[in-house]
PDB file of C-alpha atoms and ligand atoms in Angstrom:
ATOM      1  CA  MET A 232      13.234  62.165  86.709  1.00 82.00           C
ATOM      2  CA  ALA A 233      12.761  63.897  90.012  1.00 97.00           C
ATOM      3  CA  VAL A 234      10.688  62.501  92.938  1.00 98.00           C
ATOM      4  CA  THR A 235       7.858  64.948  93.439  1.00 98.00           C
ATOM      5  CA  ARG A 236       4.516  65.145  95.306  1.00 98.00           C
ATOM      6  CA  THR A 237       0.863  65.402  94.279  1.00 99.00           C
ATOM      7  CA  PHE A 238      -2.463  65.625  95.976  1.00 99.00           C
ATOM      8  CA  SER A 239      -5.236  62.976  95.759  1.00 99.00           C
ATOM      9  CA  ILE A 240      -8.759  62.645  96.950  1.00 99.00           C
ATOM     10  CA  ILE A 241     -10.574  59.313  97.102  1.00 99.00           C
ATOM     11  CA  LYS A 242     -14.019  60.783  96.555  1.00 99.00           C
ATOM     12  CA  PRO A 243     -17.331  59.925  98.194  1.00 99.00           C
ATOM     13  CA  ASP A 244     -18.510  57.367  95.582  1.00 99.00           C
ATOM     14  CA  ALA A 245     -15.550  55.296  96.513  1.00 99.00           C
ATOM     15  CA  THR A 246     -15.696  55.633 100.244  1.00 98.00           C
ATOM     16  CA  ARG A 247     -19.434  54.763 100.134  1.00 98.00           C
ATOM     17  CA  ARG A 248     -18.635  51.565  98.248  1.00 98.00           C
ATOM     18  CA  ASN A 249     -15.734  50.664 100.566  1.00 98.00           C
ATOM     19  CA  LEU A 250     -13.155  51.103  97.794  1.00 98.00           C
ATOM     20  CA  THR A 251     -10.502  53.162  99.700  1.00 98.00           C
ATOM     21  CA  GLY A 252      -8.088  50.157  99.729  1.00 98.00           C
ATOM     22  CA  ALA A 253      -8.749  49.212  96.108  1.00 98.00           C
ATOM     23  CA  VAL A 254      -8.008  52.773  95.019  1.00 99.00           C
ATOM     24  CA  THR A 255      -4.918  53.019  97.193  1.00 98.00           C
ATOM     25  CA  LYS A 256      -3.550  49.704  95.850  1.00 98.00           C
ATOM     26  CA  MET A 257      -3.799  50.951  92.291  1.00 99.00           C
ATOM     27  CA  LEU A 258      -2.009  54.117  93.211  1.00 99.00           C
ATOM     28  CA  GLU A 259       0.680  52.064  94.935  1.00 99.00           C
ATOM     29  CA  ASP A 260       0.978  49.621  92.050  1.00 98.00           C
ATOM     30  CA  ALA A 261       1.531  52.664  89.823  1.00 98.00           C
ATOM     31  CA  GLY A 262       4.610  53.583  91.780  1.00 98.00           C
ATOM     32  CA  LEU A 263       3.145  56.185  94.098  1.00 99.00           C
ATOM     33  CA  ARG A 264       3.749  56.177  97.830  1.00 98.00           C
ATOM     34  CA  VAL A 265       1.129  57.518 100.236  1.00 99.00           C
ATOM     35  CA  VAL A 266       3.173  59.908 102.508  1.00 99.00           C
ATOM     36  CA  ALA A 267       0.119  61.518 104.166  1.00 99.00           C
ATOM     37  CA  SER A 268      -3.525  60.376 104.468  1.00 98.00           C
ATOM     38  CA  LYS A 269      -6.710  61.318 106.406  1.00 98.00           C
ATOM     39  CA  ARG A 270     -10.355  60.604 106.208  1.00 98.00           C
ATOM     40  CA  ILE A 271     -12.381  63.744 106.454  1.00 98.00           C
ATOM     41  CA  HIS A 272     -16.049  64.811 105.909  1.00 98.00           C
ATOM     42  CA  MET A 273     -15.625  68.070 103.861  1.00 98.00           C
ATOM     43  CA  THR A 274     -17.481  71.178 104.949  1.00 98.00           C
ATOM     44  CA  ARG A 275     -19.224  73.324 102.361  1.00 98.00           C
ATOM     45  CA  GLU A 276     -16.473  75.903 102.870  1.00 98.00           C
ATOM     46  CA  GLN A 277     -13.729  73.352 102.170  1.00 98.00           C
ATOM     47  CA  ALA A 278     -15.536  71.951  99.044  1.00 98.00           C
ATOM     48  CA  GLU A 279     -16.283  75.429  97.656  1.00 98.00           C
ATOM     49  CA  GLY A 280     -12.818  76.698  98.463  1.00 98.00           C
ATOM     50  CA  PHE A 281     -10.981  73.605  96.982  1.00 98.00           C
ATOM     51  CA  TYR A 282     -12.991  73.811  93.740  1.00 98.00           C
ATOM     52  CA  ALA A 283     -13.049  77.590  93.499  1.00 97.00           C
ATOM     53  CA  VAL A 284     -11.417  77.344  90.105  1.00 97.00           C
ATOM     54  CA  HIS A 285     -14.598  75.703  88.787  1.00 98.00           C
ATOM     55  CA  LYS A 286     -17.147  78.115  90.362  1.00 98.00           C
ATOM     56  CA  ASP A 287     -18.427  79.409  87.058  1.00 98.00           C
ATOM     57  CA  ARG A 288     -18.876  76.026  85.509  1.00 98.00           C
ATOM     58  CA  PRO A 289     -22.515  74.623  85.311  1.00 98.00           C
ATOM     59  CA  PHE A 290     -21.596  71.556  87.417  1.00 98.00           C
ATOM     60  CA  PHE A 291     -20.162  73.545  90.338  1.00 98.00           C
ATOM     61  CA  GLY A 292     -23.211  73.127  92.637  1.00 98.00           C
ATOM     62  CA  GLU A 293     -23.455  69.467  91.928  1.00 98.00           C
ATOM     63  CA  LEU A 294     -19.771  68.906  92.468  1.00 98.00           C
ATOM     64  CA  VAL A 295     -19.650  70.666  95.822  1.00 98.00           C
ATOM     65  CA  ASP A 296     -22.827  68.793  97.064  1.00 98.00           C
ATOM     66  CA  PHE A 297     -21.251  65.452  95.927  1.00 98.00           C
ATOM     67  CA  MET A 298     -17.929  66.186  97.700  1.00 98.00           C
ATOM     68  CA  MET A 299     -19.836  66.962 100.851  1.00 98.00           C
ATOM     69  CA  SER A 300     -22.124  63.996 100.613  1.00 98.00           C
ATOM     70  CA  GLU A 301     -19.919  61.288 102.266  1.00 98.00           C
ATOM     71  CA  PRO A 302     -16.437  61.144 103.818  1.00 98.00           C
ATOM     72  CA  VAL A 303     -13.376  61.419 101.459  1.00 99.00           C
ATOM     73  CA  VAL A 304      -9.716  60.423 101.984  1.00 99.00           C
ATOM     74  CA  VAL A 305      -7.309  63.268 101.170  1.00 99.00           C
ATOM     75  CA  GLN A 306      -3.703  62.019 100.379  1.00 99.00           C
ATOM     76  CA  VAL A 307      -0.265  63.262  99.584  1.00 99.00           C
ATOM     77  CA  LEU A 308       1.358  61.023  97.006  1.00 99.00           C
ATOM     78  CA  GLU A 309       5.146  60.859  96.255  1.00 98.00           C
ATOM     79  CA  GLY A 310       6.929  59.244  93.295  1.00 98.00           C
ATOM     80  CA  GLU A 311       8.815  60.036  90.206  1.00 98.00           C
ATOM     81  CA  ASP A 312       6.958  62.722  88.289  1.00 98.00           C
ATOM     82  CA  ALA A 313       4.019  62.208  90.684  1.00 99.00           C
ATOM     83  CA  VAL A 314       1.512  64.569  89.058  1.00 99.00           C
ATOM     84  CA  THR A 315       1.748  63.012  85.693  1.00 98.00           C
ATOM     85  CA  ARG A 316       2.040  59.423  87.181  1.00 98.00           C
ATOM     86  CA  ASN A 317      -1.136  59.990  89.125  1.00 99.00           C
ATOM     87  CA  ARG A 318      -3.056  61.532  86.223  1.00 98.00           C
ATOM     88  CA  ASP A 319      -2.105  58.512  84.088  1.00 98.00           C
ATOM     89  CA  ILE A 320      -3.355  55.967  86.631  1.00 99.00           C
ATOM     90  CA  MET A 321      -6.563  58.032  87.224  1.00 99.00           C
ATOM     91  CA  GLY A 322      -7.635  58.121  83.606  1.00 98.00           C
ATOM     92  CA  ALA A 323      -9.828  60.481  81.809  1.00 98.00           C
ATOM     93  CA  THR A 324     -12.345  62.644  83.662  1.00 98.00           C
ATOM     94  CA  ASN A 325     -15.276  60.814  82.059  1.00 98.00           C
ATOM     95  CA  PRO A 326     -14.966  57.097  82.848  1.00 98.00           C
ATOM     96  CA  ALA A 327     -16.492  56.413  79.374  1.00 98.00           C
ATOM     97  CA  ASP A 328     -13.334  57.925  77.802  1.00 98.00           C
ATOM     98  CA  ALA A 329     -10.845  56.432  80.366  1.00 98.00           C
ATOM     99  CA  ALA A 330      -8.200  53.944  79.185  1.00 98.00           C
ATOM    100  CA  SER A 331      -8.332  50.301  80.382  1.00 98.00           C
ATOM    101  CA  GLY A 332      -6.192  49.757  83.503  1.00 98.00           C
ATOM    102  CA  THR A 333      -7.019  53.165  84.981  1.00 99.00           C
ATOM    103  CA  ILE A 334      -8.869  53.808  88.235  1.00 99.00           C
ATOM    104  CA  ARG A 335     -11.718  55.595  86.621  1.00 99.00           C
ATOM    105  CA  LYS A 336     -12.206  53.008  83.911  1.00 98.00           C
ATOM    106  CA  ALA A 337     -12.352  50.289  86.577  1.00 98.00           C
ATOM    107  CA  LEU A 338     -14.223  52.070  89.284  1.00 98.00           C
ATOM    108  CA  ALA A 339     -15.842  55.317  88.409  1.00 99.00           C
ATOM    109  CA  LEU A 340     -19.575  55.597  88.165  1.00 98.00           C
ATOM    110  CA  SER A 341     -19.955  58.772  85.958  1.00 98.00           C
ATOM    111  CA  ILE A 342     -18.202  62.037  84.911  1.00 98.00           C
ATOM    112  CA  GLY A 343     -19.272  63.550  88.266  1.00 98.00           C
ATOM    113  CA  GLU A 344     -18.811  60.516  90.494  1.00 98.00           C
ATOM    114  CA  ASN A 345     -15.472  59.641  89.147  1.00 99.00           C
ATOM    115  CA  THR A 346     -13.779  58.190  92.253  1.00 99.00           C
ATOM    116  CA  VAL A 347     -10.540  60.225  92.545  1.00 99.00           C
ATOM    117  CA  HIS A 348      -9.099  63.730  92.205  1.00 98.00           C
ATOM    118  CA  GLY A 349      -5.499  64.432  91.269  1.00 99.00           C
ATOM    119  CA  SER A 350      -3.637  67.735  90.933  1.00 98.00           C
ATOM    120  CA  ASP A 351      -3.046  68.801  87.337  1.00 98.00           C
ATOM    121  CA  SER A 352       0.372  70.545  87.790  1.00 98.00           C
ATOM    122  CA  ASP A 353       3.178  70.752  90.243  1.00 98.00           C
ATOM    123  CA  GLU A 354       2.183  74.259  91.143  1.00 98.00           C
ATOM    124  CA  ASN A 355      -1.454  73.226  91.899  1.00 98.00           C
ATOM    125  CA  ALA A 356      -0.220  70.164  93.841  1.00 98.00           C
ATOM    126  CA  ALA A 357       1.590  72.420  96.267  1.00 98.00           C
ATOM    127  CA  ILE A 358      -1.460  74.600  96.710  1.00 98.00           C
ATOM    128  CA  GLU A 359      -3.800  71.662  97.149  1.00 98.00           C
ATOM    129  CA  ILE A 360      -1.491  69.926  99.586  1.00 98.00           C
ATOM    130  CA  ALA A 361      -1.296  73.047 101.704  1.00 98.00           C
ATOM    131  CA  PHE A 362      -5.130  73.343 101.661  1.00 98.00           C
ATOM    132  CA  PHE A 363      -5.520  70.107 103.664  1.00 98.00           C
ATOM    133  CA  PHE A 364      -2.126  69.353 105.312  1.00 98.00           C
ATOM    134  CA  GLN A 365       0.178  70.890 107.700  1.00 98.00           C
ATOM    135  CA  PRO A 366       3.903  70.149 106.831  1.00 97.00           C
ATOM    136  CA  GLU A 367       4.323  67.865 109.914  1.00 98.00           C
ATOM    137  CA  GLU A 368       1.455  65.583 108.764  1.00 98.00           C
ATOM    138  CA  ILE A 369       3.482  64.570 105.679  1.00 98.00           C
ATOM    139  CA  VAL A 370       6.038  61.840 106.501  1.00 97.00           C
ATOM    140  CA  GLY A 371       7.958  60.734 103.436  1.00 91.00           C
TER     141      GLY A 371
HETATM  142  P1  ADP B  51     -10.399  66.297  86.686  1.00 55.05           P
HETATM  143  O1  ADP B  51     -10.910  65.730  87.956  1.00 55.05           O
HETATM  144  O2  ADP B  51     -10.193  65.037  85.678  1.00 55.05           O
HETATM  145  O3  ADP B  51      -9.200  67.089  86.763  1.00 55.05           O
HETATM  146  P2  ADP B  51     -11.934  68.648  86.082  1.00 55.05           P
HETATM  147  O4  ADP B  51     -10.901  69.366  86.837  1.00 55.05           O
HETATM  148  O5  ADP B  51     -12.263  69.128  84.656  1.00 55.05           O
HETATM  149  O6  ADP B  51     -11.541  67.125  85.952  1.00 55.05           O
HETATM  150  O7  ADP B  51     -13.302  68.622  86.864  1.00 55.05           O
HETATM  151  C1  ADP B  51     -13.201  68.503  88.296  1.00 55.05           C
HETATM  152  C2  ADP B  51     -14.354  67.586  88.741  1.00 55.05           C
HETATM  153  O8  ADP B  51     -15.622  68.033  88.476  1.00 55.05           O
HETATM  154  C3  ADP B  51     -14.385  66.238  87.979  1.00 55.05           C
HETATM  155  O9  ADP B  51     -13.475  65.270  88.451  1.00 55.05           O
HETATM  156  C4  ADP B  51     -15.784  65.714  88.157  1.00 55.05           C
HETATM  157  O10 ADP B  51     -15.938  65.214  89.471  1.00 55.05           O
HETATM  158  C5  ADP B  51     -16.591  67.056  88.066  1.00 55.05           C
HETATM  159  N1  ADP B  51     -16.984  67.273  86.646  1.00 55.05           N
HETATM  160  C6  ADP B  51     -16.264  67.657  85.622  1.00 55.05           C
HETATM  161  N2  ADP B  51     -16.995  67.778  84.525  1.00 55.05           N
HETATM  162  C7  ADP B  51     -18.279  67.492  84.868  1.00 55.05           C
HETATM  163  C8  ADP B  51     -19.459  67.489  84.159  1.00 55.05           C
HETATM  164  N3  ADP B  51     -19.593  67.704  82.801  1.00 55.05           N
HETATM  165  N4  ADP B  51     -20.623  67.150  84.911  1.00 55.05           N
HETATM  166  C9  ADP B  51     -20.518  66.812  86.263  1.00 55.05           C
HETATM  167  N5  ADP B  51     -19.412  66.859  86.931  1.00 55.05           N
HETATM  168  C10 ADP B  51     -18.229  67.185  86.284  1.00 55.05           C
HETATM  169 MG1   MG B  52      -8.979  68.959  87.622  1.00 55.05          MG
END
């Protein structure tokens, strides 16, 4: 299997509860390596742009407001089959449906405040990484 990259966000519900390290440890224990990381406070433009694919969904306004509510940590993760590996350790979108041992099962508060974002395909990973990082910020 090839070593690939994915994009992750530690969301405001996690930074607010001081869980940045706890989330990162679960990612690392799952075989992912943090090759870029920065703590930012998203602007409305960033939040709306990043989640533009969801702009017609009923929860879009709530999602954008949430992502701007507190700082987040944006990360590039590297590992074998990184997109799938990360989605597996994240767990289902709704923590009530998430498998035991996953980040969302252990830490998420609700379907909205669900602790982590992870890219859903290699193609989207590349787009999302480029949205927040310059190539020289990624050190593998
Ligand atoms: P995922 O983050 O698992 O890829 P989606 O891409 O479907 O899930 O949704 C993006 C984000 O929008 C979710 O992680 C969650 O924060 C929020 N969200 C999704 N569905 C709902 C919902 N029904 N109500 C509130 N927020 C939601
Ligand atoms: Mg998604």
